[in-house]
Coordinates of C-alpha atoms in Angstrom, one line a residue:
Chain A
M112 CA 19.8 13.6 26.6
I113 CA 20.3 10.7 24.4
S114 CA 22.5 8.4 25.9
G115 CA 26.3 8.4 24.3
E116 CA 25.7 4.4 23.1
L117 CA 22.1 5.2 21.1
K118 CA 23.7 8.6 19.6
E119 CA 27.1 6.5 18.5
K120 CA 24.4 3.6 17.1
L121 CA 22.7 6.7 15.4
L122 CA 25.8 8.1 14.0
K123 CA 27.0 4.6 12.6
E124 CA 24.1 4.3 10.7
I125 CA 24.2 8.0 9.3
L126 CA 27.3 7.2 8.4
E127 CA 26.4 4.3 6.3
A128 CA 23.7 6.1 4.6
E129 CA 24.0 7.9 1.3
T130 CA 23.6 10.9 2.7
P131 CA 22.6 12.0 6.7
N132 CA 18.8 13.0 5.3
E133 CA 18.3 9.5 4.1
K134 CA 18.2 8.7 8.2
A135 CA 15.9 11.3 9.2
V136 CA 13.0 9.5 9.7
D137 CA 15.0 6.9 11.4
V138 CA 16.7 9.0 13.8
M139 CA 13.6 10.9 14.4
Y140 CA 11.8 7.2 15.5
E141 CA 14.6 6.5 17.8
L142 CA 14.2 10.1 19.6
Q143 CA 10.6 9.5 19.9
K144 CA 11.4 6.4 21.4
V145 CA 13.5 7.4 24.2
Y146 CA 11.3 10.8 24.7
G147 CA 7.9 9.6 24.0
W148 CA 7.7 12.2 21.5
I149 CA 9.7 14.6 19.4
T150 CA 10.8 17.2 21.7
D151 CA 12.4 20.5 20.7
E152 CA 15.5 18.8 22.5
A153 CA 15.4 16.0 20.3
M154 CA 14.5 18.2 17.5
S155 CA 17.7 19.6 17.9
E156 CA 19.4 16.3 18.9
A157 CA 18.4 15.2 15.7
S158 CA 19.5 18.2 13.9
E159 CA 23.3 18.2 15.1
L160 CA 23.2 14.2 14.7
L161 CA 22.3 14.4 11.0
G162 CA 23.4 18.0 10.0
M163 CA 19.9 19.3 9.0
T164 CA 18.3 22.3 10.1
L165 CA 15.2 22.4 12.4
T166 CA 12.8 24.0 9.7
E167 CA 14.5 21.0 7.5
L168 CA 13.5 18.4 10.1
D169 CA 10.4 19.7 10.9
E170 CA 8.8 19.7 7.5
L171 CA 9.5 16.0 8.3
A172 CA 8.2 15.3 11.6
T173 CA 5.1 17.5 11.0
F174 CA 4.1 16.0 7.7
Y175 CA 4.0 12.3 9.3
N176 CA 1.5 10.3 11.0
F177 CA 3.6 8.4 12.5
L178 CA 6.3 11.0 14.1
F179 CA 4.3 12.9 17.2
R180 CA 5.4 16.9 17.5
E181 CA 3.1 17.2 20.5
P182 CA 3.2 14.6 23.9
V183 CA 1.0 11.7 23.2
G184 CA 0.7 8.7 25.7
K185 CA 2.7 5.7 26.4
Y186 CA -0.1 3.8 24.0
V187 CA -1.0 5.4 20.8
I188 CA -4.0 4.1 19.4
H189 CA -4.7 5.0 15.9
V190 CA -8.0 3.8 14.7
C191 CA -8.8 2.9 11.3
D192 CA -11.2 5.3 9.7
S193 CA -11.0 4.4 6.0
V194 CA -13.5 3.4 3.9
V195 CA -13.5 -0.8 4.8
C196 CA -13.6 0.0 8.4
W197 CA -15.9 3.0 7.9
M198 CA -18.3 0.1 6.6
N199 CA -17.6 -2.7 8.9
G200 CA -18.6 -0.7 11.9
Y201 CA -15.6 1.8 12.7
E202 CA -17.9 4.9 14.2
V203 CA -19.7 2.1 17.0
L204 CA -16.1 1.2 18.1
L205 CA -14.5 4.4 18.2
D206 CA -17.8 5.6 20.3
H207 CA -16.8 2.9 22.4
L208 CA -13.1 3.6 22.8
K209 CA -14.2 7.2 23.8
G210 CA -16.4 6.4 26.2
R211 CA -14.1 3.5 27.6
L212 CA -11.0 5.9 27.9
G213 CA -13.0 9.2 28.1
I214 CA -11.2 10.8 25.7
G215 CA -12.1 12.5 22.5
I216 CA -9.9 12.4 19.3
G217 CA -6.7 13.6 19.3
E218 CA -6.5 13.6 23.5
T219 CA -4.6 11.6 26.0
T220 CA -5.9 10.1 28.9
S221 CA -5.2 11.6 32.5
D222 CA -2.7 9.0 33.4
G223 CA -0.7 9.3 30.1
L224 CA -1.1 6.1 28.9
F225 CA -3.7 6.5 25.9
T226 CA -3.8 8.6 22.8
L227 CA -6.6 8.2 20.7
L228 CA -5.6 9.1 17.0
P229 CA -7.4 8.5 13.6
V230 CA -5.7 7.0 10.9
C231 CA -6.8 6.1 7.0
C232 CA -6.4 2.5 6.0
I233 CA -3.9 0.6 7.3
G234 CA -3.9 -2.4 5.2
Y235 CA -5.5 -5.0 7.3
C236 CA -8.8 -5.0 5.2
D237 CA -9.8 -8.5 5.7
R238 CA -9.7 -8.0 9.0
A239 CA -11.6 -4.8 9.6
P240 CA -12.6 -3.0 11.7
A241 CA -9.3 -2.6 12.9
M242 CA -6.5 -0.5 14.7
L243 CA -3.2 -0.4 15.8
I244 CA -1.9 0.2 19.3
N245 CA 1.8 1.4 19.0
R246 CA 2.0 0.0 15.5
R247 CA 0.8 -3.3 16.4
V248 CA -2.3 -4.4 14.4
H249 CA -5.8 -5.7 16.3
G250 CA -8.2 -7.3 13.7
N251 CA -11.7 -8.1 13.4
L252 CA -12.6 -5.7 16.4
T253 CA -15.6 -5.9 18.5
P254 CA -16.4 -3.7 22.0
E255 CA -15.5 -6.6 23.8
K256 CA -12.2 -7.2 21.9
I257 CA -11.3 -3.7 22.6
D258 CA -12.3 -3.9 26.5
T259 CA -10.2 -7.2 26.8
I260 CA -7.2 -5.3 24.8
I261 CA -7.4 -2.3 27.2
D262 CA -7.7 -4.4 30.6
Q263 CA -4.6 -6.0 29.6
I264 CA -2.8 -3.2 29.3
R265 CA -3.9 -1.3 32.1
A266 CA -2.9 -4.2 34.3
K267 CA 0.2 -4.9 32.7
E268 CA 1.3 -1.2 33.5
Q269 CA -0.4 -1.6 37.2
E270 CA 1.9 -4.4 37.7
S271 CA 5.2 -2.7 36.7
Chain B
M277 CA 0.8 -26.5 -15.3
K278 CA -2.6 -26.2 -15.8
N279 CA -5.2 -23.8 -15.4
W280 CA -8.3 -25.8 -14.3
C281 CA -10.7 -23.1 -14.7
Q282 CA -10.3 -23.9 -18.8
K283 CA -10.8 -27.4 -18.7
D284 CA -14.6 -28.9 -18.7
G285 CA -15.2 -32.2 -16.8
Q286 CA -13.5 -31.4 -13.5
K287 CA -15.2 -31.9 -10.3
P288 CA -16.6 -29.0 -9.0
N289 CA -14.1 -28.2 -6.3
E290 CA -11.2 -28.5 -8.6
K291 CA -13.0 -26.0 -11.3
Y292 CA -11.6 -22.9 -9.1
H293 CA -8.2 -24.1 -8.4
Y294 CA -5.7 -22.4 -10.3
P295 CA -1.6 -22.7 -10.0
Q296 CA 0.0 -20.9 -7.2
I297 CA 3.1 -19.3 -7.9
L298 CA 3.5 -15.9 -5.8
L299 CA 1.4 -17.7 -2.5
K300 CA 2.2 -21.2 -3.0
N301 CA 4.2 -21.6 0.0
R302 CA 1.3 -19.6 2.0
K303 CA 1.4 -20.8 6.0
P304 CA -0.9 -19.9 8.2
D305 CA 1.5 -18.3 10.5
R306 CA 5.2 -17.9 9.3
I307 CA 7.4 -17.3 6.8
L308 CA 8.9 -19.4 3.8
T309 CA 12.4 -19.9 5.4
L310 CA 15.8 -19.1 2.9
E311 CA 16.7 -22.7 2.8
E312 CA 12.8 -23.9 2.2
Y313 CA 12.9 -21.4 -0.8
R314 CA 16.0 -22.6 -2.0
L315 CA 14.7 -26.3 -2.1
D316 CA 12.2 -24.6 -4.3
D317 CA 14.2 -23.5 -6.6
G318 CA 14.8 -20.0 -5.0
Y319 CA 17.6 -18.0 -6.5
A320 CA 18.1 -20.7 -8.6
A321 CA 17.5 -17.8 -11.3
L322 CA 19.6 -15.5 -9.5
E323 CA 22.6 -17.9 -9.8
D324 CA 21.8 -18.4 -13.5
T325 CA 21.5 -15.0 -14.3
L326 CA 24.7 -13.6 -12.9
K327 CA 26.6 -16.6 -14.4
N328 CA 25.0 -16.7 -17.8
L329 CA 23.4 -13.5 -18.6
K330 CA 24.4 -10.2 -19.4
P331 CA 22.5 -7.2 -17.8
K332 CA 21.0 -6.3 -21.3
E333 CA 20.0 -9.9 -21.9
I334 CA 17.8 -9.9 -18.3
T335 CA 15.9 -6.9 -19.5
Q336 CA 15.0 -8.0 -23.3
K337 CA 13.9 -11.4 -21.6
I338 CA 11.5 -9.2 -18.9
D339 CA 10.4 -6.9 -22.0
E340 CA 9.4 -9.9 -23.9
A341 CA 7.3 -11.0 -21.3
G342 CA 5.2 -8.3 -20.8
I343 CA 5.2 -7.8 -17.3
R344 CA 2.8 -4.7 -16.3
G345 CA 3.0 -2.7 -13.0
R346 CA 1.2 -4.0 -10.5
G347 CA 0.8 -0.9 -8.6
G348 CA -1.9 0.2 -10.0
A349 CA -1.4 2.0 -13.7
G350 CA 0.0 -1.0 -15.7
F351 CA 3.0 0.4 -17.0
P352 CA 5.4 -2.4 -18.8
L353 CA 8.5 -3.5 -16.3
G354 CA 10.5 -4.0 -19.3
K355 CA 10.2 -0.6 -20.7
K356 CA 11.1 1.1 -17.3
W357 CA 14.1 -0.5 -17.0
L358 CA 14.6 0.4 -20.9
S359 CA 13.9 3.9 -20.4
I360 CA 17.8 4.0 -18.3
P361 CA 19.9 5.5 -21.0
D362 CA 23.0 3.2 -21.8
D363 CA 25.2 6.0 -20.8
A364 CA 23.5 7.2 -17.5
P365 CA 25.8 7.6 -14.9
F366 CA 26.7 5.9 -11.6
P367 CA 25.4 4.9 -8.8
R368 CA 22.2 4.2 -9.9
Y369 CA 19.3 2.8 -7.7
F370 CA 16.4 0.6 -7.3
V371 CA 13.6 0.9 -5.2
V372 CA 10.9 -0.9 -4.3
N373 CA 7.3 0.5 -3.4
C374 CA 6.0 -1.3 0.0
D375 CA 3.9 1.3 0.7
E376 CA 0.9 -0.2 -0.3
M377 CA -1.5 2.3 1.3
E378 CA -4.3 2.7 -1.0
P379 CA -7.3 1.4 1.2
G380 CA -8.5 -2.1 0.4
T381 CA -4.9 -3.0 -0.3
F382 CA -2.9 -5.6 1.5
K383 CA -1.4 -7.5 -1.1
D384 CA 2.1 -7.1 -0.4
R385 CA 1.6 -7.2 2.7
V386 CA 0.1 -11.4 2.3
L387 CA 3.2 -11.6 -0.3
L388 CA 5.5 -10.7 2.0
H389 CA 4.5 -12.3 4.7
T390 CA 4.6 -15.6 2.5
N391 CA 7.9 -15.2 0.5
P392 CA 10.2 -12.2 1.3
H393 CA 13.4 -13.9 -0.4
N394 CA 11.2 -14.0 -3.6
L395 CA 11.6 -10.5 -3.2
I396 CA 14.8 -10.2 -2.3
E397 CA 16.2 -12.4 -5.2
A398 CA 13.8 -10.1 -7.9
M399 CA 15.6 -7.0 -6.1
I400 CA 19.4 -8.8 -6.8
I401 CA 18.5 -9.5 -10.6
A402 CA 16.9 -6.3 -10.8
G403 CA 19.7 -4.9 -9.7
Y404 CA 22.2 -6.5 -11.9
A405 CA 20.3 -5.8 -14.6
I406 CA 20.4 -1.9 -14.4
S407 CA 23.7 -1.9 -12.7
A408 CA 22.6 -0.6 -9.6
R409 CA 24.6 -0.5 -6.5
K410 CA 22.0 -0.3 -4.1
G411 CA 18.6 -1.1 -3.2
F412 CA 15.8 0.4 -1.3
I413 CA 12.4 -1.5 0.3
F414 CA 10.1 1.5 1.3
V415 CA 7.7 0.4 4.0
R416 CA 4.6 2.0 5.9
P417 CA 4.9 1.9 9.3
S418 CA 1.7 -0.3 10.0
Y419 CA 3.9 -3.1 8.4
E420 CA 6.4 -2.8 11.0
T421 CA 6.4 -6.3 11.8
L422 CA 7.5 -6.5 7.8
S423 CA 9.9 -4.3 7.9
Q424 CA 11.5 -6.0 10.7
I425 CA 11.1 -9.7 8.7
L426 CA 12.7 -8.2 5.7
E427 CA 15.8 -6.7 7.6
R428 CA 16.3 -10.0 9.4
E429 CA 15.9 -12.2 6.6
L430 CA 18.3 -9.2 4.1
E431 CA 20.9 -10.7 6.9
I432 CA 20.7 -14.2 6.2
A433 CA 21.0 -13.7 2.4
R434 CA 23.9 -11.5 3.2
Q435 CA 25.4 -14.6 5.6
E436 CA 24.8 -16.7 2.5
G437 CA 26.7 -14.4 -0.2
Y438 CA 23.9 -13.1 -2.0
L439 CA 23.9 -9.4 -1.3
G440 CA 27.1 -7.4 -0.4
E441 CA 30.4 -7.5 -2.4
N442 CA 31.0 -10.0 -5.0
I443 CA 27.8 -11.6 -5.0
L444 CA 28.4 -15.5 -5.9
G445 CA 31.9 -14.5 -7.2
S446 CA 30.5 -12.6 -10.1
G447 CA 32.1 -9.2 -9.3
F448 CA 28.2 -7.7 -9.2
S449 CA 28.0 -5.8 -5.9
F450 CA 24.5 -5.0 -4.7
D451 CA 22.9 -4.4 -1.4
I452 CA 19.3 -3.8 0.1
V453 CA 17.9 -1.8 2.9
V454 CA 14.8 -1.3 4.2
H455 CA 13.7 2.3 5.0
R456 CA 11.2 3.2 7.0
S457 CA 8.3 5.6 6.2
G458 CA 7.0 8.0 8.7
G459 CA 3.8 7.4 7.1
R460 CA 1.3 9.3 4.7
Y461 CA -0.6 8.2 1.8
I462 CA 0.8 10.3 -0.9
C463 CA 4.6 8.7 -0.7
G464 CA 3.0 5.6 -2.6
E465 CA 3.6 8.2 -5.9
A466 CA 6.6 7.4 -7.1
T467 CA 8.0 10.8 -7.1
A468 CA 7.2 11.6 -3.4
L469 CA 8.1 8.4 -2.8
L470 CA 12.3 9.4 -3.4
N471 CA 11.8 12.6 -2.1
A472 CA 10.8 10.9 1.5
I473 CA 13.7 8.3 0.8
Q474 CA 15.7 11.4 0.3
G475 CA 14.4 12.9 3.7
K476 CA 13.0 16.0 1.8
R477 CA 9.1 17.0 2.4
P478 CA 7.6 13.8 0.1
N479 CA 5.5 16.4 -2.4
P480 CA 5.2 14.5 -5.6
K481 CA 7.7 16.4 -8.6
Q482 CA 6.5 16.5 -12.2
P483 CA 8.6 14.8 -14.8
P484 CA 10.5 15.3 -17.1
P485 CA 13.4 14.6 -16.0
Y486 CA 12.0 10.9 -15.5
P487 CA 13.8 9.6 -12.5
T488 CA 14.9 6.6 -14.5
T489 CA 17.2 9.2 -15.8
R490 CA 17.4 12.0 -12.8
G491 CA 15.9 10.1 -9.3
M492 CA 17.3 9.8 -6.1
W493 CA 20.5 12.6 -5.9
D494 CA 20.0 13.1 -9.0
K495 CA 20.9 9.8 -10.2
P496 CA 18.9 6.7 -12.4
T497 CA 16.3 5.5 -10.2
V498 CA 14.0 2.3 -11.0
T499 CA 10.7 2.1 -8.8
N500 CA 8.8 -1.0 -9.4
N501 CA 6.0 -2.3 -7.1
V502 CA 6.6 -5.6 -4.8
E503 CA 3.9 -7.6 -6.8
T504 CA 5.4 -6.4 -9.9
I505 CA 8.7 -7.1 -9.4
V506 CA 8.8 -10.7 -7.8
W507 CA 7.8 -12.2 -11.0
V508 CA 11.1 -11.3 -12.2
P509 CA 12.9 -14.8 -11.1
H510 CA 9.6 -16.9 -12.4
V511 CA 9.9 -15.2 -15.3
L512 CA 13.7 -15.9 -16.0
R513 CA 13.4 -19.6 -15.0
H514 CA 10.1 -20.4 -16.5
G515 CA 9.7 -18.1 -20.0
A516 CA 7.7 -15.8 -21.3
R517 CA 5.4 -18.1 -22.8
W518 CA 4.2 -19.8 -19.5
Y519 CA 3.9 -16.4 -17.9
K520 CA 1.4 -15.4 -20.3
S521 CA -0.4 -18.9 -20.2
L522 CA -1.4 -18.2 -16.2
A523 CA -3.9 -16.1 -16.9
A524 CA -7.5 -16.3 -17.6
T525 CA -7.4 -13.7 -21.0
R526 CA -5.6 -13.2 -24.1
T527 CA -5.4 -9.2 -22.6
G528 CA -3.8 -10.7 -19.3
E529 CA -0.8 -12.1 -18.1
G530 CA 0.5 -14.0 -15.5
T531 CA -1.4 -14.6 -11.9
K532 CA -2.9 -11.5 -9.9
L533 CA -3.6 -11.3 -6.5
Y534 CA -6.9 -10.2 -5.5
C535 CA -7.4 -8.3 -2.4
V536 CA -11.2 -8.4 -1.8
S537 CA -13.0 -6.8 1.3
G538 CA -16.3 -5.4 2.4
K539 CA -19.5 -7.1 2.8
V540 CA -18.3 -10.7 1.7
N541 CA -18.0 -13.7 3.4
N542 CA -14.6 -14.4 3.3
P543 CA -12.4 -11.5 2.7
G544 CA -9.1 -12.5 1.7
C545 CA -6.2 -11.9 -0.5
F546 CA -6.4 -14.4 -3.7
E547 CA -4.0 -15.4 -6.5
L548 CA -5.9 -16.3 -9.3
P549 CA -5.4 -16.0 -13.1
M550 CA -5.3 -12.5 -14.1
G551 CA -8.6 -11.5 -16.3
T552 CA -10.6 -13.9 -13.8
R553 CA -14.3 -12.3 -13.7
L554 CA -15.6 -10.2 -10.9
S555 CA -18.3 -12.3 -10.3
E556 CA -16.1 -15.5 -10.0
I557 CA -13.6 -13.5 -7.4
I558 CA -16.8 -12.3 -5.3
D559 CA -19.3 -15.5 -5.5
V560 CA -16.7 -18.1 -5.2
H561 CA -13.0 -17.5 -3.8
A562 CA -14.9 -14.4 -1.2
G563 CA -17.5 -16.6 -0.3
G564 CA -20.6 -14.8 -1.8
M565 CA -21.9 -11.8 -0.3
I566 CA -22.7 -11.9 3.6
E567 CA -26.3 -13.4 4.3
G568 CA -29.0 -10.4 4.0
S569 CA -26.7 -8.3 1.9
E570 CA -27.0 -7.8 -2.0
F571 CA -24.1 -6.5 -4.4
K572 CA -24.9 -3.1 -5.2
A573 CA -21.4 -2.0 -6.3
C574 CA -17.5 -2.4 -5.4
I575 CA -14.9 -0.1 -6.0
P576 CA -12.3 -2.9 -8.0
G577 CA -8.8 -1.3 -7.5
G578 CA -8.6 1.1 -4.6
A579 CA -9.7 4.3 -3.5
S580 CA -8.8 5.7 -6.8
T581 CA -11.0 4.1 -8.8
R582 CA -14.5 4.3 -10.0
F583 CA -17.6 2.3 -8.8
L584 CA -17.8 -0.7 -10.4
T585 CA -22.1 -1.4 -11.0
R586 CA -24.0 -4.3 -11.5
K587 CA -23.8 -3.8 -15.0
Y588 CA -19.7 -5.0 -15.0
Y589 CA -20.7 -8.1 -12.5
D590 CA -19.2 -10.9 -14.8
V591 CA -16.0 -8.1 -16.2
E592 CA -13.4 -10.2 -16.6
M593 CA -10.0 -8.7 -14.3
D594 CA -7.1 -7.0 -16.3
F595 CA -6.0 -4.0 -17.2
D596 CA -7.2 -4.1 -20.9
S597 CA -10.5 -5.6 -20.4
F598 CA -11.3 -3.0 -17.9
R599 CA -10.3 -0.2 -19.7
M600 CA -12.6 -1.1 -22.6
V601 CA -15.5 -0.8 -20.1
G602 CA -14.1 2.9 -19.4
H603 CA -12.8 1.8 -15.9
R604 CA -8.8 1.4 -14.2
L605 CA -7.9 -1.8 -12.9
G606 CA -5.9 -0.1 -10.1
T607 CA -4.6 -2.4 -7.4
A608 CA -7.4 -4.8 -8.2
A609 CA -8.1 -4.7 -4.5
I610 CA -12.3 -5.1 -4.5
I611 CA -14.0 -3.2 -2.0
V612 CA -17.7 -4.8 -2.0
F613 CA -20.7 -2.0 -1.1
D614 CA -24.1 -4.0 -0.5
H615 CA -27.9 -2.6 -0.8
K616 CA -27.7 -1.2 2.8
T617 CA -24.7 1.1 2.2
C618 CA -25.1 4.3 1.4
L619 CA -22.6 5.5 -1.3
V620 CA -23.4 9.3 -0.7
D621 CA -22.0 8.3 2.6
A622 CA -19.0 6.2 1.4
T623 CA -18.1 8.4 -0.8
L624 CA -17.7 10.9 1.6
N625 CA -15.7 8.8 3.8
L626 CA -13.1 8.4 0.4
M627 CA -13.1 12.2 -0.2
E628 CA -12.6 12.7 3.8
F629 CA -9.1 10.4 3.4
F630 CA -8.2 12.1 0.2
A631 CA -8.9 15.6 2.0
R632 CA -6.3 14.3 5.0
E633 CA -4.0 12.9 3.2
S634 CA -3.2 15.3 0.7
C635 CA 0.6 16.9 0.8
G636 CA -1.3 20.1 0.6
W637 CA 1.6 21.6 -2.4
C638 CA -1.1 22.4 -4.7
T639 CA -4.4 24.8 -4.7
P640 CA -6.9 22.6 -6.4
C641 CA -6.1 19.4 -4.1
R642 CA -5.8 21.3 -0.9
E643 CA -8.4 23.4 -1.1
G644 CA -10.8 21.8 -3.7
L645 CA -10.9 18.1 -1.7
P646 CA -12.2 20.5 1.7
Y647 CA -14.5 21.6 -0.2
I648 CA -16.2 18.8 -1.7
C649 CA -16.2 17.0 1.6
E650 CA -18.5 20.0 2.7
L651 CA -20.7 19.6 0.3
L652 CA -21.1 16.2 0.4
R653 CA -21.5 15.7 4.4
K654 CA -24.4 18.4 4.0
I655 CA -26.5 16.2 1.5
E656 CA -25.5 13.5 3.3
N657 CA -27.0 15.4 6.9
G658 CA -30.0 16.6 4.5
D659 CA -29.1 19.9 4.4
G660 CA -28.4 19.7 0.7
K661 CA -29.5 21.6 -2.3
A662 CA -30.3 20.4 -6.1
E663 CA -27.3 22.6 -7.2
F664 CA -24.8 21.2 -5.3
V665 CA -24.7 18.4 -7.7
G666 CA -23.7 20.8 -10.3
I667 CA -20.9 22.0 -8.2
L668 CA -19.6 18.6 -7.6
K669 CA -19.9 17.6 -11.5
E670 CA -17.8 21.1 -12.0
M671 CA -14.9 20.2 -9.1
S672 CA -14.7 17.0 -10.4
K673 CA -13.5 18.4 -13.2
F674 CA -11.5 21.2 -12.1
L675 CA -9.6 18.9 -9.9
W676 CA -7.7 17.4 -12.4
N677 CA -6.0 20.8 -12.8
S678 CA -3.6 19.4 -9.8
Y679 CA 0.0 18.9 -10.1
C680 CA -0.1 15.1 -9.3
A681 CA -2.3 12.4 -10.3
F682 CA -3.7 12.3 -6.4
A683 CA -6.3 14.4 -6.5
P684 CA -7.5 12.9 -10.0
G685 CA -7.6 9.8 -8.6
A686 CA -9.7 11.0 -5.9
M687 CA -12.4 12.4 -8.2
S688 CA -12.9 8.5 -9.7
S689 CA -15.4 7.8 -7.0
L690 CA -16.8 10.8 -6.8
E691 CA -17.5 11.7 -10.3
S692 CA -18.8 7.5 -10.7
L693 CA -21.2 8.5 -8.0
I694 CA -22.8 10.9 -9.7
T695 CA -22.8 9.1 -12.8
Y696 CA -24.4 6.0 -11.7
F697 CA -26.2 7.0 -8.5
E698 CA -27.1 10.1 -9.1
D699 CA -30.9 9.8 -8.0
E700 CA -29.7 8.6 -4.5
I701 CA -27.8 11.7 -4.3
F702 CA -31.1 13.4 -4.9
E703 CA -33.5 11.6 -2.8
H704 CA -30.9 12.5 -0.2
I705 CA -31.9 15.9 -1.5
W706 CA -35.4 16.0 -1.6
E707 CA -36.1 13.8 1.3
K708 CA -33.7 15.9 3.5
K709 CA -32.0 12.8 5.1
C710 CA -30.1 10.3 4.4
P711 CA -32.4 7.4 3.0
F712 CA -30.5 4.6 4.4
K713 CA -30.4 5.7 8.1
V714 CA -33.5 5.3 10.4

């Protein structure tokens, strides 16, 4: 269950909107932060907060690339596979990531840390090839650079 | 301000320096603050407008300047505003499209990381011109840092009295919110975008009614691209003649943010006079082709425009010059391919993009795109047959029967691949392999 504090914050935002539906994606983003993905429990809570049916919400949750209706790792890696990153060697990087993490596209590492997903052009073509980790961009990627990023995340997680 | 390009006898390094308007205050690591923007005459146009101009007069001035939509279609900004009937109901909404999901395009990202207050000022003036009550900035998820910057700067503008009730004592009230997208390419389509903001599944909606008469919540709604709307305060301050004079060509107007990516030395976003030649953009500003690469083709305006071949290397990059040679300027995001890149494979990549991003609403798009992918994949993998080319030609016309402009846009690269690079397709088929793969 979400905290009373978050519930209050969301209800306030919903009240300020033109209609509750306007806040549907925002509310689902917030619940995703709490649960890690949009669980059935999160869907019920969103439905109650927004006064929208589960079907109306699922129409959105299953449509968007950044809302997850299935469990994902703590760090979601979106690798851009559109034309500029493709041209600049995205396939080599993807193979490297797959090997390094030991997972394929759409899979999560057994420690629950990383999920690998494809994504269409993220608007960093001047720094291709590029990827997002939890919506933060990493550009001008090389296999070495990817190793450093993954190592840093793993080290940070071990500390905490 | 002088357009250096048109002056003879300049030193070579000055020849390609042009007035910077939108990216004038570009800094490597931070935005221009509200205070700095004000020192550069920021918000002066807003103060003047609210004091001295009636909404209709603003629209008139904007219409006279002939600002054309930079989101890809080139539709005149003033005409769009004027399409709201005088007796249209209230409240009215003003929406800025910062979805920018067209592959190769990142101009709005650069622009707003340079000067977010330019957009905020422009939106308030636009809101006043169409008597709107609320403005929305629709931002894609991969620009989350931008959403945060915008929310912070909107609050600063609110503190300064530029947003909220009774702005600068004028009696006009207006506020702006950032709307975060869940992330899908189709949201960039104006009617899909409006559905997205209303919390509906973002399928496009065929007009009529046009959003300017019945848009969000059935109320009049105007949607403009970031790069289009930011011109409003500049044009109000300096006038239509100045704006027109910034262009390199008679058919162009203002400057244009050209994004260059692909096989060039210096990919990036460049503010240049509209109508600057493609050759100059690639050879000078983008630093030329990378070593060992020769220009083969480019996609000049995002994934929904046709391949442009060497024959058009000197084309002037404005809407009308492009139309005259049978092409579309689109977002002027130039994706450069070299002679070592297989364009069948590149087109396959583009088709996969469209197949995945199709909203799935109508059959030609939902079913047609995966079928095209399958044929192209077979050709690329050496399993193609000669009759596939005929089927692809037919499909590229058939997909025009779809509900919105998404699938016809997708067909631009396929159709132009067949038109200009048919030999390359047949080489794959006859040799039973991709000639570019060792």
